[in-house]
XYZ file of C-alpha atoms in Angstrom:
786
model
C -182.055 -99.567 52.831
C -183.967 -100.819 55.879
C -183.894 -99.424 59.389
C -181.140 -101.728 60.662
C -178.816 -100.725 57.842
C -179.616 -97.059 58.439
C -178.642 -97.350 62.123
C -175.464 -99.196 61.155
C -174.546 -96.319 58.862
C -174.991 -93.874 61.718
C -172.892 -96.008 64.029
C -170.073 -96.104 61.512
C -169.547 -92.348 61.682
C -169.466 -92.038 65.478
C -165.658 -92.268 65.844
C -165.253 -89.489 63.298
C -167.818 -87.062 64.704
C -167.014 -87.747 68.352
C -168.827 -85.357 70.661
C -171.438 -84.540 68.034
C -172.680 -88.148 67.848
C -173.488 -87.853 64.155
C -174.968 -84.439 64.701
C -176.946 -85.281 67.862
C -175.743 -83.421 70.961
C -175.018 -85.217 74.231
C -177.038 -84.639 77.358
C -180.451 -84.792 75.676
C -183.483 -86.580 77.089
C -183.384 -89.257 74.394
C -180.885 -91.889 73.302
C -179.137 -92.123 69.954
C -180.580 -95.546 69.291
C -184.154 -94.444 69.995
C -184.314 -90.766 69.181
C -188.057 -90.913 68.520
C -188.815 -91.648 72.175
C -187.853 -90.035 75.482
C -185.712 -91.776 78.113
C -188.449 -91.429 80.734
C -191.046 -92.961 78.433
C -192.929 -89.701 77.886
C -194.217 -88.651 74.464
C -191.743 -86.466 72.549
C -193.051 -82.954 72.143
C -192.672 -83.144 68.370
C -195.213 -85.969 68.326
C -197.701 -84.054 70.474
C -200.351 -82.496 68.192
C -201.407 -80.109 70.965
C -197.951 -78.577 71.309
C -197.108 -75.359 69.499
C -195.334 -75.455 66.157
C -192.306 -73.741 67.690
C -192.082 -76.251 70.549
C -192.365 -79.218 68.190
C -189.613 -77.891 65.949
C -187.360 -77.189 68.931
C -187.844 -80.729 70.190
C -187.311 -82.467 66.849
C -184.307 -80.586 65.478
C -181.742 -81.764 68.078
C -182.814 -85.368 67.526
C -181.750 -85.213 63.882
C -178.394 -86.234 62.452
C -176.564 -84.114 59.922
C -177.527 -86.659 57.256
C -181.198 -86.379 58.160
C -181.026 -82.588 58.199
C -179.343 -82.495 54.818
C -181.957 -84.850 53.379
C -184.667 -82.444 54.530
C -183.389 -79.549 52.431
C -182.856 -81.393 49.123
C -185.738 -82.129 46.766
C -186.400 -85.759 45.840
C -188.569 -87.088 43.035
C -191.465 -89.521 42.827
C -189.898 -91.070 39.731
C -187.090 -92.424 41.930
C -189.458 -95.161 43.106
C -192.325 -95.019 40.602
C -192.242 -95.663 36.836
C -193.833 -92.521 35.394
C -192.526 -92.617 31.831
C -195.879 -93.575 30.284
C -198.671 -91.180 31.340
C -201.313 -93.794 30.517
C -199.713 -96.683 32.418
C -201.611 -97.526 35.597
C -199.314 -100.217 37.007
C -199.067 -99.745 40.758
C -195.658 -101.060 41.751
C -192.650 -99.318 43.257
C -188.882 -99.644 43.545
C -187.983 -100.323 47.190
C -184.307 -99.448 46.774
C -185.112 -96.183 45.029
C -187.567 -95.243 47.772
C -185.103 -95.932 50.559
C -182.257 -94.043 48.887
C -184.532 -91.092 48.222
C -185.658 -90.867 51.828
C -182.078 -91.116 53.066
C -180.640 -88.394 50.822
C -183.490 -86.273 49.356
C -186.493 -86.848 51.551
C -187.674 -83.439 52.709
C -189.785 -82.601 49.689
C -190.746 -84.780 46.737
C -191.556 -83.537 43.248
C -194.656 -85.379 42.077
C -195.930 -83.118 39.302
C -196.443 -85.826 36.704
C -199.137 -86.696 34.221
C -200.369 -90.061 35.469
C -203.625 -91.760 36.466
C -204.871 -90.328 39.737
C -204.944 -93.695 41.481
C -201.308 -94.313 40.525
C -200.244 -90.989 42.012
C -202.205 -91.734 45.162
C -200.514 -95.126 45.389
C -197.009 -93.690 44.938
C -197.532 -90.849 47.419
C -199.058 -93.207 49.979
C -196.162 -95.663 49.666
C -193.654 -92.855 50.147
C -195.352 -91.271 53.140
C -195.934 -94.624 54.864
C -192.258 -95.496 54.544
C -191.196 -92.133 55.949
C -193.708 -92.242 58.795
C -193.344 -95.911 59.748
C -189.900 -97.097 58.593
C -187.558 -94.261 59.528
C -186.304 -93.429 62.997
C -188.005 -90.062 63.421
C -191.012 -90.479 61.124
C -190.789 -87.137 59.317
C -193.242 -86.870 56.393
C -192.378 -85.205 53.091
C -194.067 -82.372 51.273
C -195.252 -83.653 47.878
C -195.102 -80.908 45.265
C -196.712 -79.985 41.961
C -197.609 -76.937 39.884
C -200.658 -74.817 40.600
C -200.238 -71.707 38.479
C -203.784 -71.720 37.071
C -205.020 -75.153 38.051
C -203.829 -78.424 39.518
C -201.829 -79.600 36.544
C -202.638 -83.313 36.439
C -206.079 -83.165 34.836
C -207.468 -80.814 37.441
C -209.630 -77.864 36.476
C -207.716 -75.442 34.223
C -208.488 -71.785 34.882
C -207.346 -68.733 32.904
C -203.652 -67.935 33.125
C -202.725 -65.539 35.948
C -202.631 -62.524 33.621
C -206.259 -63.367 32.793
C -207.225 -63.940 36.415
C -205.805 -60.520 37.192
C -207.838 -58.924 34.395
C -210.930 -59.796 36.415
C -209.795 -57.343 39.137
C -211.800 -59.623 41.433
C -209.794 -60.782 44.433
C -212.692 -62.774 45.901
C -212.969 -64.777 42.703
C -209.212 -65.393 42.571
C -209.354 -66.705 46.150
C -212.093 -69.117 45.123
C -210.005 -70.290 42.164
C -207.018 -70.924 44.427
C -209.225 -72.761 46.904
C -210.368 -75.153 44.189
C -206.784 -75.735 43.057
C -205.810 -76.573 46.637
C -208.774 -78.889 47.145
C -208.034 -80.886 44.000
C -204.357 -81.285 44.936
C -204.951 -81.897 48.638
C -207.185 -84.900 48.082
C -204.441 -86.624 46.096
C -201.868 -86.107 48.841
C -200.035 -82.995 47.647
C -199.095 -80.351 50.196
C -197.056 -77.767 48.235
C -197.877 -76.006 44.968
C -195.519 -73.769 43.017
C -197.580 -70.581 42.724
C -198.275 -67.671 42.702
C -195.832 -65.853 40.413
C -195.376 -62.276 41.643
C -192.952 -60.992 39.023
C -194.037 -57.724 37.405
C -194.887 -57.532 33.689
C -192.716 -54.493 33.034
C -190.595 -56.279 30.380
C -193.049 -57.536 27.768
C -190.529 -59.423 25.649
C -190.068 -61.926 28.464
C -191.816 -65.206 27.686
C -193.471 -65.625 31.069
C -195.660 -62.498 31.111
C -198.712 -64.790 31.053
C -197.714 -66.189 34.455
C -197.773 -62.783 36.153
C -200.605 -60.646 37.485
C -199.563 -57.620 35.436
C -197.329 -54.570 35.539
C -198.544 -52.973 38.769
C -197.105 -53.860 42.166
C -200.308 -53.047 44.079
C -202.571 -55.142 41.849
C -200.013 -57.958 41.833
C -199.806 -57.886 45.611
C -203.582 -57.950 46.014
C -204.009 -60.791 43.528
C -201.122 -62.693 45.070
C -202.562 -62.250 48.535
C -205.937 -63.480 47.312
C -204.313 -66.551 45.765
C -202.215 -67.384 48.828
C -205.220 -66.906 51.118
C -207.458 -69.109 48.978
C -204.835 -71.820 48.563
C -203.799 -72.071 52.202
C -207.054 -71.385 54.071
C -208.339 -74.359 56.011
C -206.735 -77.385 57.553
C -205.966 -80.892 56.363
C -208.275 -83.584 57.683
C -207.310 -84.833 61.137
C -204.532 -82.273 61.419
C -203.729 -80.666 64.757
C -205.534 -77.527 65.830
C -202.210 -75.719 65.614
C -201.988 -76.386 61.874
C -202.654 -73.137 60.033
C -202.923 -74.225 56.392
C -203.848 -77.186 54.220
C -201.505 -76.377 51.334
C -198.224 -74.488 51.077
C -198.300 -71.713 48.517
C -194.911 -70.953 46.943
C -194.437 -67.287 46.079
C -191.981 -66.837 43.239
C -189.570 -65.669 41.981
C -187.893 -63.785 44.822
C -187.150 -61.221 43.539
C -187.222 -58.960 40.449
C -187.018 -61.940 38.087
C -189.578 -60.695 35.550
C -187.605 -57.724 34.208
C -184.544 -59.333 32.594
C -182.248 -57.337 30.348
C -183.341 -57.698 26.731
C -186.387 -59.664 27.890
C -184.253 -62.807 27.901
C -185.140 -65.475 30.435
C -182.779 -65.571 33.469
C -180.774 -62.582 32.175
C -179.553 -59.958 34.632
C -181.944 -57.477 36.183
C -180.551 -53.992 36.677
C -181.796 -51.663 39.368
C -181.062 -50.114 42.717
C -182.408 -50.355 46.241
C -185.192 -47.842 45.642
C -186.579 -49.685 42.612
C -186.233 -52.978 44.473
C -188.226 -51.625 47.409
C -190.867 -49.588 45.588
C -191.579 -52.031 42.774
C -190.304 -55.585 42.967
C -190.578 -56.373 46.694
C -193.981 -54.852 47.418
C -196.063 -57.753 46.039
C -194.064 -60.261 48.093
C -194.409 -58.193 51.240
C -198.159 -57.968 50.725
C -198.847 -61.548 49.708
C -196.156 -63.793 51.136
C -195.366 -63.102 54.764
C -197.842 -65.869 55.684
C -197.170 -68.038 52.642
C -195.586 -71.294 53.756
C -192.976 -71.259 51.006
C -191.005 -68.886 48.785
C -188.916 -69.721 45.700
C -185.857 -67.721 44.769
C -185.057 -66.408 41.297
C -182.606 -67.575 38.643
C -181.424 -64.092 37.730
C -179.032 -61.650 39.313
C -180.088 -58.261 40.641
C -177.575 -55.431 40.485
C -174.915 -58.039 39.722
C -175.647 -60.400 42.625
C -177.308 -63.771 41.894
C -180.629 -63.910 43.740
C -179.893 -67.422 44.940
C -176.881 -66.194 46.930
C -178.000 -62.633 47.738
C -177.668 -62.259 51.512
C -179.174 -58.740 51.467
C -182.278 -60.000 49.709
C -182.706 -63.393 51.373
C -181.357 -62.804 54.866
C -181.275 -59.078 55.635
C -184.692 -58.285 54.148
C -186.679 -61.544 53.993
C -185.583 -63.184 57.238
C -184.412 -60.346 59.497
C -186.441 -57.317 58.377
C -189.660 -59.091 57.411
C -189.344 -61.934 59.932
C -190.154 -64.665 57.421
C -189.931 -68.049 59.165
C -191.093 -70.609 56.596
C -189.521 -72.711 53.867
C -187.475 -71.089 51.105
C -186.304 -73.143 48.131
C -184.252 -72.276 45.104
C -185.651 -72.746 41.616
C -184.679 -75.928 39.771
C -180.921 -76.153 39.323
C -180.233 -72.535 40.234
C -177.608 -73.340 42.860
C -175.561 -75.069 40.168
C -176.071 -71.958 38.009
C -173.655 -70.165 40.309
C -170.977 -72.279 38.630
C -171.939 -72.438 34.964
C -174.203 -69.396 34.444
C -173.238 -66.617 36.850
C -169.637 -67.852 37.276
C -169.458 -66.628 40.858
C -168.365 -70.066 42.074
C -165.874 -72.478 40.579
C -166.929 -75.555 42.575
C -170.029 -77.251 43.897
C -168.661 -76.793 47.409
C -168.650 -73.032 46.904
C -172.139 -73.026 45.359
C -173.629 -75.099 48.188
C -171.966 -72.966 50.845
C -172.971 -69.519 49.568
C -176.523 -70.552 48.631
C -177.121 -72.078 52.060
C -175.375 -69.460 54.164
C -176.634 -66.414 52.269
C -180.095 -67.744 51.562
C -181.181 -70.138 54.338
C -182.786 -72.106 51.506
C -183.182 -75.624 50.184
C -182.198 -76.973 46.795
C -184.609 -77.953 44.071
C -183.002 -79.977 41.319
C -179.316 -79.589 40.624
C -176.878 -81.386 42.867
C -174.552 -79.074 44.783
C -176.281 -79.724 48.111
C -175.576 -83.458 47.868
C -172.059 -82.720 49.103
C -171.224 -83.403 52.745
C -171.831 -80.125 54.548
C -169.009 -79.133 56.885
C -169.141 -77.853 60.484
C -169.033 -74.219 59.327
C -172.396 -74.596 57.659
C -174.186 -76.466 60.452
C -175.678 -73.293 61.954
C -177.168 -72.373 58.583
C -178.257 -75.953 57.987
C -180.138 -75.887 61.293
C -181.833 -72.613 60.370
C -182.910 -74.015 57.013
C -184.221 -77.266 58.508
C -186.049 -75.247 61.148
C -187.844 -73.387 58.364
C -188.733 -76.653 56.620
C -190.061 -78.254 59.821
C -192.009 -75.094 60.658
C -193.808 -75.367 57.332
C -194.500 -79.092 57.783
C -195.905 -78.706 61.295
C -197.927 -75.701 60.111
C -199.480 -78.000 57.482
C -200.337 -80.705 60.003
C -198.425 -83.296 57.991
C -197.184 -85.181 61.066
C -200.790 -86.089 61.871
C -202.038 -86.870 58.373
C -199.754 -86.700 55.335
C -201.763 -89.172 53.240
C -204.140 -88.856 50.281
C -207.822 -89.053 51.112
C -209.827 -92.197 50.419
C -212.540 -90.128 48.719
C -210.132 -88.054 46.616
C -212.354 -88.457 43.552
C -215.003 -86.324 45.245
C -212.610 -83.371 45.348
C -211.766 -83.286 41.641
C -213.563 -81.421 38.854
C -216.770 -80.807 40.797
C -219.861 -78.889 39.576
C -219.004 -76.130 42.075
C -215.578 -75.804 40.482
C -217.256 -75.447 37.106
C -219.365 -72.553 38.373
C -216.327 -70.642 39.622
C -214.505 -71.404 36.383
C -217.379 -69.988 34.348
C -217.511 -66.826 36.441
C -213.807 -66.065 36.196
C -213.765 -66.818 32.456
C -216.370 -64.140 31.764
C -214.946 -61.566 34.170
C -211.466 -61.869 32.643
C -212.498 -60.748 29.147
C -211.655 -57.110 28.334
C -213.512 -54.994 25.794
C -210.884 -52.636 24.335
C -212.768 -50.920 21.499
C -216.425 -50.797 20.463
C -217.056 -48.277 17.702
C -220.666 -47.545 16.727
C -221.794 -50.130 19.297
C -220.713 -52.986 17.061
C -221.042 -55.252 20.087
C -223.057 -56.988 21.328
C -224.264 -58.892 18.290
C -227.948 -59.731 18.052
C -228.978 -63.370 18.461
C -232.295 -62.887 16.634
C -231.009 -63.765 13.193
C -228.477 -63.178 10.465
C -225.012 -64.648 10.256
C -221.518 -64.113 11.592
C -218.143 -65.157 10.235
C -215.684 -66.737 12.671
C -212.267 -66.371 11.096
C -208.721 -66.949 12.229
C -206.310 -69.509 13.652
C -207.611 -69.133 17.220
C -211.242 -69.968 16.334
C -211.049 -73.753 16.262
C -208.283 -74.077 18.840
C -208.078 -74.370 22.618
C -205.179 -72.153 23.666
C -204.178 -72.594 27.290
C -201.124 -70.955 28.762
C -198.012 -72.779 29.904
C -197.831 -74.982 33.002
C -200.530 -77.358 31.848
C -199.896 -81.014 31.088
C -199.953 -82.823 27.779
C -203.411 -82.970 26.162
C -204.985 -80.752 28.838
C -206.626 -78.851 25.986
C -208.895 -81.875 25.473
C -210.869 -80.548 28.464
C -211.389 -77.151 26.852
C -214.041 -75.603 24.633
C -212.756 -73.800 21.542
C -214.382 -70.519 20.480
C -216.029 -72.302 17.531
C -217.554 -74.916 19.804
C -218.423 -72.269 22.388
C -220.315 -70.116 19.879
C -222.208 -73.116 18.522
C -223.019 -74.309 22.021
C -224.276 -70.930 23.158
C -226.459 -70.358 20.106
C -227.871 -73.866 20.420
C -228.647 -73.358 24.103
C -230.791 -70.317 23.347
C -232.225 -71.740 20.102
C -230.850 -68.829 18.103
C -231.164 -68.887 14.298
C -227.806 -67.090 13.853
C -225.675 -68.887 11.273
C -221.924 -69.316 11.709
C -219.588 -69.221 8.706
C -216.161 -70.529 9.720
C -212.878 -70.124 7.860
C -209.460 -70.469 9.491
C -207.670 -68.235 7.008
C -204.124 -69.026 8.130
C -202.031 -70.813 10.720
C -200.635 -69.074 13.786
C -197.087 -69.965 12.814
C -197.010 -69.487 9.032
C -196.815 -66.760 6.392
C -199.006 -68.845 4.081
C -201.963 -66.728 2.910
C -203.588 -69.334 0.679
C -206.612 -69.472 2.993
C -207.373 -65.761 2.740
C -209.821 -66.194 -0.136
C -212.045 -68.537 1.861
C -211.876 -66.178 4.848
C -212.915 -63.165 2.770
C -215.809 -65.132 1.233
C -216.980 -66.082 4.739
C -216.894 -62.416 5.762
C -218.774 -61.282 2.650
C -221.466 -63.879 3.302
C -221.988 -62.644 6.874
C -223.337 -59.626 8.677
C -220.352 -59.345 11.016
C -216.842 -60.815 10.853
C -214.999 -61.867 14.021
C -211.281 -62.501 13.519
C -209.444 -64.347 16.282
C -205.665 -64.041 16.327
C -202.913 -63.899 18.904
C -200.018 -65.719 20.535
C -199.733 -69.305 21.675
C -198.029 -71.344 24.339
C -197.616 -75.100 24.705
C -198.093 -77.640 27.459
C -195.120 -78.573 29.618
C -194.220 -81.562 27.466
C -194.231 -79.825 24.090
C -192.863 -76.527 25.411
C -189.493 -78.168 26.053
C -189.555 -80.550 23.078
C -187.070 -79.672 20.305
C -188.724 -78.842 17.000
C -191.944 -77.431 18.455
C -192.908 -73.762 18.292
C -194.532 -71.250 20.614
C -194.505 -67.490 21.116
C -195.028 -67.373 24.895
C -194.057 -69.501 27.868
C -190.974 -70.222 29.935
C -187.770 -69.766 27.869
C -189.832 -68.413 24.914
C -188.829 -64.754 24.613
C -189.800 -62.334 21.830
C -188.026 -59.552 19.939
C -191.293 -58.406 18.325
C -194.699 -57.989 19.989
C -196.665 -57.902 16.733
C -198.703 -60.768 15.341
C -196.647 -63.616 13.917
C -196.889 -64.799 10.320
C -199.905 -63.935 8.166
C -202.252 -62.962 11.005
C -202.217 -59.169 10.580
C -202.628 -59.462 6.819
C -205.596 -61.752 7.440
C -207.246 -59.103 9.618
C -206.650 -56.471 6.933
C -208.072 -58.708 4.213
C -211.228 -59.406 6.220
C -211.688 -55.748 7.100
C -211.361 -54.876 3.400
C -214.367 -57.127 2.709
C -216.481 -54.238 3.953
C -218.290 -55.856 6.877
C -218.102 -54.742 10.522
C -214.989 -56.456 11.863
C -214.358 -57.518 15.433
C -210.818 -58.580 16.367
C -210.273 -60.899 19.314
C -206.766 -61.210 20.709
C -206.280 -64.571 22.407
C -202.858 -64.129 23.922
C -200.569 -64.438 26.909
C -199.235 -60.904 26.647
C -200.046 -57.599 24.929
C -200.120 -57.641 21.134
C -198.663 -54.485 19.586
C -200.739 -53.821 16.463
C -201.743 -50.143 16.150
C -203.429 -50.762 12.777
C -205.977 -52.993 14.505
C -206.570 -50.430 17.259
C -207.189 -47.750 14.637
C -209.246 -49.754 12.130
C -211.176 -52.574 13.797
C -214.787 -51.848 14.654
C -214.380 -53.606 17.994
C -211.474 -55.240 19.819
C -211.631 -57.820 22.593
C -208.709 -59.069 24.681
C -208.957 -62.609 26.035
C -205.805 -63.542 27.896
C -205.246 -67.296 27.754
C -208.542 -68.692 29.048
C -209.408 -71.835 30.929
C -211.623 -74.718 29.906
C -214.754 -72.620 29.296
C -213.026 -69.787 27.452
C -214.771 -70.423 24.137
C -218.225 -70.326 25.752
C -217.434 -67.233 27.820
C -216.267 -65.395 24.718
C -219.553 -66.159 22.961
C -221.535 -64.910 25.953
C -219.678 -61.594 25.864
C -219.956 -61.181 22.087
C -223.717 -61.809 22.115
C -224.377 -59.686 25.201
C -225.391 -62.387 27.659
C -222.521 -61.093 29.799
C -221.542 -57.465 30.149
C -217.719 -57.458 29.872
C -216.054 -56.208 33.037
C -212.374 -57.104 32.654
C -209.660 -54.455 32.850
C -206.139 -54.542 31.482
C -203.562 -55.526 34.115
C -200.847 -54.540 31.659
C -200.439 -51.768 29.091
C -200.306 -52.414 25.334
C -197.410 -50.741 23.486
C -197.394 -49.332 19.963
C -194.482 -51.644 19.144
C -191.655 -53.454 20.870
C -189.534 -50.359 20.221
C -191.780 -48.208 22.420
C -191.359 -50.440 25.455
C -191.255 -50.279 28.395
C -194.794 -48.953 28.449
C -195.914 -49.536 32.068
C -198.123 -46.727 33.285
C -196.432 -45.899 36.606
C -193.204 -44.505 35.209
C -191.343 -41.840 37.152
C -192.166 -38.245 36.353
C -190.288 -36.729 33.396
C -189.427 -40.211 32.100
C -191.541 -39.944 28.948
C -191.267 -36.663 27.055
C -193.804 -36.587 24.249
C -193.134 -35.223 20.757
C -194.450 -38.076 18.595
C -193.998 -38.812 14.941
C -196.064 -41.047 12.695
C -196.127 -43.072 9.492
C -199.438 -42.493 7.739
C -201.335 -45.261 5.963
C -200.211 -43.927 2.596
C -196.567 -44.098 3.671
C -196.103 -40.392 4.437
C -193.491 -39.807 7.134
C -194.366 -37.285 9.841
C -191.260 -36.784 11.958
C -191.196 -36.161 15.693
C -188.650 -36.708 18.431
C -190.195 -38.973 21.079
C -190.292 -41.062 19.028
C -189.156 -39.960 15.567
C -191.839 -42.049 13.846
C -193.863 -43.330 16.769
C -195.141 -42.468 20.247
C -194.468 -43.772 23.770
C -198.204 -43.492 24.549
C -199.765 -46.927 24.994
C -202.366 -48.283 22.568
C -204.432 -49.179 25.630
C -203.208 -48.379 29.112
C -203.253 -50.247 32.391
C -206.796 -50.559 33.756
C -208.435 -49.831 30.397
C -211.929 -51.221 29.849
C -215.510 -50.010 29.758
C -216.065 -46.401 30.852
C -218.589 -45.155 33.375
C -220.026 -41.894 34.716
C -219.221 -41.012 38.292
C -218.550 -38.377 40.999
C -215.802 -38.332 43.691
C -215.666 -37.525 47.431
C -212.624 -37.723 49.745
C -213.041 -38.259 53.484
C -211.237 -36.493 55.041
C -209.612 -34.184 52.497
C -206.695 -33.283 54.773
C -204.736 -35.870 56.738
C -201.560 -36.199 58.768
C -198.630 -38.297 57.558
C -199.855 -41.270 59.618
C -203.599 -40.946 59.001
C -205.602 -43.237 56.713
C -208.388 -41.952 54.469
C -211.305 -43.122 52.298
C -212.322 -42.510 48.708
C -216.047 -42.682 47.953
C -217.453 -42.762 44.451
C -220.888 -43.298 42.928
C -220.928 -45.478 39.834
C -223.908 -45.438 37.463
C -224.823 -48.112 34.917
C -226.468 -46.209 32.086
C -226.899 -49.296 29.923
C -229.735 -51.781 29.632
C -227.757 -54.831 30.834
C -226.677 -55.606 34.386
C -222.918 -55.474 34.699
C -219.848 -55.321 36.872
C -217.478 -52.388 37.119
C -214.028 -51.973 38.615
C -213.512 -48.758 40.541
C -209.805 -47.856 40.444
C -208.158 -45.191 42.570
C -204.693 -43.726 41.852
C -202.349 -41.219 43.612
C -199.850 -38.951 41.779
C -196.697 -39.211 43.888
C -193.133 -39.931 42.774
C -194.378 -42.136 39.924
C -196.472 -40.471 37.250
C -199.418 -42.238 38.881
C -199.916 -45.261 41.071
C -202.831 -47.597 41.781
C -203.754 -47.451 45.474
C -207.117 -49.229 45.512
C -209.763 -51.012 43.497
C -213.059 -52.746 44.040
C -215.314 -54.699 41.706
C -219.059 -54.128 42.117
C -222.294 -55.367 40.548
C -224.473 -52.598 39.122
C -228.035 -53.278 37.910
C -229.085 -51.780 34.593
C -229.990 -48.152 35.120
C -228.865 -48.290 38.754
C -226.101 -46.711 40.804
C -223.776 -48.016 43.489
C -221.701 -45.974 45.914
C -218.306 -47.505 46.565
C -215.982 -46.588 49.425
C -212.360 -47.683 49.191
C -210.150 -47.388 52.292
C -206.560 -46.316 51.687
C -203.701 -46.670 54.161
C -201.424 -43.681 54.610
C -198.501 -46.077 54.147
C -199.567 -46.475 50.514
C -198.392 -42.892 49.963
C -194.965 -43.638 51.434
C -191.717 -43.096 49.535
C -188.360 -44.830 49.914
C -186.375 -41.770 50.887
C -182.754 -40.746 50.366
C -182.226 -41.936 53.946
C -183.185 -45.465 52.853
C -186.384 -45.690 54.831
C -190.113 -45.481 54.178
C -191.762 -42.138 54.919
C -194.966 -40.286 54.048
C -193.914 -36.782 53.103
C -196.209 -33.768 53.443
C -197.687 -32.361 50.266
C -200.723 -32.359 47.989
C -201.682 -35.651 46.366
C -204.043 -35.791 43.406
C -206.514 -38.649 43.916
C -208.348 -39.765 40.821
C -210.867 -42.375 39.755
C -210.404 -43.922 36.344
C -207.903 -45.926 34.376
C -204.280 -45.100 33.689
C -205.273 -43.271 30.518
C -208.707 -41.877 31.474
C -209.775 -39.749 34.450
C -213.449 -39.775 35.379
C -213.188 -37.807 38.613
C -210.444 -36.377 40.785
C -209.723 -34.379 43.918
C -206.816 -33.183 46.017
C -205.659 -34.739 49.287
C -203.474 -32.593 51.545
C -200.968 -34.370 53.772
C -199.653 -32.087 56.490
């Protein structure tokens, strides 16, 4: 539909809308026919790059018709004008009719997260933006969107999944990762990425644990803040000086989405205001007040669907926190009010309550495509204001286009260096009996056994065949040993499949172990790329809509570990997984255990470097490991008196030793939050007595008693209403034999409680401040708040 037809359409509704003039008020300093110019010939404020964001929004909004406003808050799709069915096809043509209809009805944001040649994406995005800028009355550009959970998904650099990034406990490194993701997407013309995920990993059966930063709200908030800062920092080329970001981060899922009943995706989340405030909202408050976008959740909280929860989305987010940027629902979740939550019987109802209660746009679905009535116009204006605020803050009105030199921003050597660093820092050493690790590179042989050895296992939210960019552990070990000219011999045997009970390969695996000095068995969970994850007939054990009733190893994997261990050689078990694996036999019997949450492209090489001692492992667990699914939840910061302990046990010979909590098990985690390498240290508080509004510092000296340089995470906790709570951490480099003194500032507000009066307050009392992990204390002292 060309411009003349568009104006004719507007003219046809004038008799109906009367005084509103198709949504444009009378008495303005512009005419209906030429709303993009002023009557006196002056430049409209919204086109002035030197004007403030607020002034530009205020000038543009009244110029818009209801149809244009509605188009701004509904997500369109690049496939409406580009043929994207074949990911290898590089034909650069477009559908004019599809483009025009998209801009007219769904032109505010455009989903463009497709696997396609880069030049084809650049062509399609350029065509779309040029039409919007040059062939519509007001020239409002769109935000083009894709995924960015742990890498720009269309053949950009793939980093470890967020649970792995968080295991690094290195916020600076996570900011660098996010910066690279933004740079790769920005060059191609994208301006919004759907990340970070700030749900808490307190329900381990849920399939999307890999997408989170762990079970702790403080760590999640710090990691989320690092990601948002890294992704948004900077300014698009040629953007106005008032632009504050080059990419819109999208914090999700607001809020409490990651703790569904039964661990089932989109199921209800039960809880009250205190749990909402003290757990689920804290990461969003820390990380997202300056994020240019937020995505709402599919689930309900305390019986109210998040997508229509006025207390959550309006009272808290907009009014209490003052959030002014773009909020969108998750794909199709407005329509879920009709067919999932059953709180609305019609699309009219769904559109009305989602818009009025949420001041949010619609991604996917279709309820918002209805004509919005006069009663919703105030809320429509508020929502469009938020969208325009984000667009002006991105500088899109000055330069919404891909860059000519976009190839220079993709998969650079600098990106590879950051990737390598975060791969190594994300690996967690859980057990190391009799110093089984590191393994000498001077000679001998090792057996690499298991279904994860010759496989690249990325997490979800990667595109089809992304694993072709990765290095498997088998290739990584061979590459590392070759690089250092080591004579160590590798004996490889897969042993079994991830998804099968077939043990016919055990004999070969045992022979490989017997022929070697050390056996390394790699087992775990697996996810699939975004094509296969939703394809009927495929299998996975983690990922969106892939929820588990059992957290143990699937199929023959545990029996494989037992068979290899029985061969009599030192046995190292490596979990490659997207969530904790509950296998107490391995914790009790393996000579060493390593956790590698789904890695990125260099995961196989990084694992070899840790195993052979080229890298001193420094990762810490961002989530606790349970004894079994029946002992969950197992998060460390439970409320006092919530876990009485009178454990029972089943011995290896089958003897039953009965207890009460639990009758034949224990609620104590296999490995707790923050677990990793230990260190020797001393603690000093400054000052040791504070007022309820006074901040304080924790200083600690960390000594590296080993012979290899390494990194250590200093973690500080306070014992308040929860059993314990992380209040600070810092990762430091420590030379072999050296010591480093670390000082961690703590805000008094971090000791605050949500009181019975429904407000935050720091209450007087004695707080126990400790340094260590959730299950180990290395030093502690008392802090008096008076």
